[in-house]
Amino acid sequence: MTELPGLLRGFDPRPSVVAPAATVAEYLLPSPHERWAVLARDELTEPSPPVSPAKRRWLYRHGFRARAAHLYDFETYGPEEYLSDAARYVGAYYLNGPWRDAIDNKLLCHLLLSGFDEHRPSVYGLLKGGRLHPIDNSALPRSDGGPLAGVVARPENSVPSAVDGTDWVLDRLERDRLVCKRFKGGSGKQVLILASKDGEYTVNGDPRSEGELRERLGKLDDYLVTEYVTQAPYAADVYSPSVNTMRVVTMYDEESGEAFVPAATHRFGTARSGALDNFSQGGLSVGVDRETGRLGAGIQYLPPDLPEEFERHPDTGERIVGREVPGWEAIKADLLAIADHLSYIPYIGWDLVVTDAGEFSIIEANNNTSALIQVHEPLLREDRTRRFYKRHGVL
């Protein structure tokens, strides 16, 4: 399950041929083999800096995509210390079993976290068929007519019943910024950050007229409308146009009966990524020391350009290296408590926003985590992490 050459041999390299062929193969092949088609599609259609044929063959033999030649430090670490792309696409994808769909479904994941309201942004409703269907109601009626406690006590945020979605959003924008995002999907794709000021609207920072915004909202289906989370000053100081999130991976160790953090990164938006901080769109990925919360250097990778490393933010000039995530110990402890509570879902990549010292909001969770998180440090250097993947049949 680790070698790539046989998978890629014989493909027509043209994206117009590869993408449809991979989609057909994905539907026809049985699990988990359909994931090989997804891996082949991504390798053959996504841009990458040049890699020599000899280096590409070496990478394929070890289970890596060509981009690993530029992202991973194979001179310092051996390929066996990195989680390969083959292992991630095929083995790790199925690690959570049937719960993978619940984690990748943003609405179901939000409901799974109902016991941790202090770490959940409000989800006002789901846009579907032009209507906004309420999600986080402040109270539900009991059979005796009283309120049912323990739902989400945010009366000012609740949607009483399904209403016209566009009208509700525009009315709400007079007071708050909002986020609209597809109930499934990752890498910041199809995320809309909506704002209004003095009658002017913006979508992901770009000006839009009311008519343009209404047209855009009218086309959204199965989109969640959520609270816009305000980040802590340390993150805004580095780059304020985007909400700068952390990606923290947790694994539940059945041997010790507790969760642990094998990797953590911080993302910062840039002028290239716009209002979002996603690494795949030109944002910075910054390594985080898991013990101290101290930040390392930022990496920007937007192929076909080669990766670049920054000690200071490329647009603001603010220093990144040496900054600390405020209250990191408390953040890590609370996140591990949540991971322990969800021990039946042993492998989660959390996207969170630090809102104050020791406080955070979970933007979403991910069933799998990008192997690019290893650009700062190989995942398999630690025995505990390696044992976890072996125990679950990934290695």
Short mmCIF file of N, CA and C in Angstrom, two decimals, residues 15 35 66 93 125 150 157 164 219 238 254-255 263 285 292 295 326 354 361 371 376 385 387:
data_model
loop_
_atom_site.label_atom_id
_atom_site.label_comp_id
_atom_site.label_asym_id
_atom_site.label_seq_id
_atom_site.Cartn_x
_atom_site.Cartn_y
_atom_site.Cartn_z
N PRO A 15 -4.86 16.72 -17.92
CA PRO A 15 -5.92 16.83 -16.91
C PRO A 15 -7.30 16.54 -17.46
N ARG A 35 -9.49 4.99 -3.33
CA ARG A 35 -8.67 6.11 -2.90
C ARG A 35 -7.40 6.24 -3.74
N ALA A 66 5.17 13.88 -6.00
CA ALA A 66 6.35 14.60 -6.45
C ALA A 66 6.61 15.86 -5.61
N TYR A 93 -7.30 7.64 5.70
CA TYR A 93 -8.64 8.11 5.34
C TYR A 93 -9.72 7.26 6.00
N GLY A 125 -28.01 28.62 11.03
CA GLY A 125 -28.95 27.85 10.23
C GLY A 125 -28.29 27.27 9.00
N GLY A 150 -30.38 23.21 28.07
CA GLY A 150 -29.23 22.47 27.59
C GLY A 150 -29.11 22.39 26.08
N ASN A 157 -29.22 35.01 18.99
CA ASN A 157 -28.69 34.45 17.75
C ASN A 157 -29.65 33.48 17.08
N ASP A 164 -36.82 33.32 5.00
CA ASP A 164 -36.13 33.64 3.76
C ASP A 164 -34.64 33.84 4.07
N LYS A 219 -27.96 31.30 -4.72
CA LYS A 219 -27.44 30.09 -5.36
C LYS A 219 -26.86 29.10 -4.35
N VAL A 238 -0.17 39.85 13.51
CA VAL A 238 0.65 39.30 12.43
C VAL A 238 0.01 39.60 11.09
N GLU A 254 -5.16 4.05 22.66
CA GLU A 254 -5.88 3.02 23.41
C GLU A 254 -5.01 2.35 24.46
N GLU A 255 -3.69 2.35 24.26
CA GLU A 255 -2.80 1.70 25.22
C GLU A 255 -2.76 2.46 26.55
N ALA A 263 1.02 16.70 16.43
CA ALA A 263 1.44 17.79 15.55
C ALA A 263 0.50 18.98 15.72
N SER A 285 2.06 28.38 6.55
CA SER A 285 1.97 27.33 7.56
C SER A 285 3.15 27.50 8.50
N THR A 292 5.54 24.33 24.31
CA THR A 292 5.54 25.73 24.73
C THR A 292 4.53 26.60 23.98
N LEU A 295 5.99 29.74 18.19
CA LEU A 295 5.91 29.62 16.74
C LEU A 295 7.30 29.58 16.11
N PRO A 326 -0.99 32.43 23.17
CA PRO A 326 -1.30 32.73 24.58
C PRO A 326 -2.18 31.65 25.21
N VAL A 354 -7.87 30.85 18.15
CA VAL A 354 -7.60 31.31 19.51
C VAL A 354 -8.25 32.68 19.67
N SER A 361 -12.19 28.74 19.74
CA SER A 361 -13.40 28.23 19.11
C SER A 361 -13.00 27.24 18.03
N ALA A 371 -0.97 15.83 4.68
CA ALA A 371 0.41 15.44 4.94
C ALA A 371 1.34 16.64 4.93
N HIS A 376 7.02 20.88 8.66
CA HIS A 376 7.79 21.38 9.78
C HIS A 376 8.52 20.27 10.52
N THR A 385 3.35 7.98 17.98
CA THR A 385 2.59 8.26 16.76
C THR A 385 2.71 7.09 15.78
N ARG A 387 3.25 3.95 16.51
CA ARG A 387 2.45 2.83 17.04
C ARG A 387 0.97 3.04 16.76
#
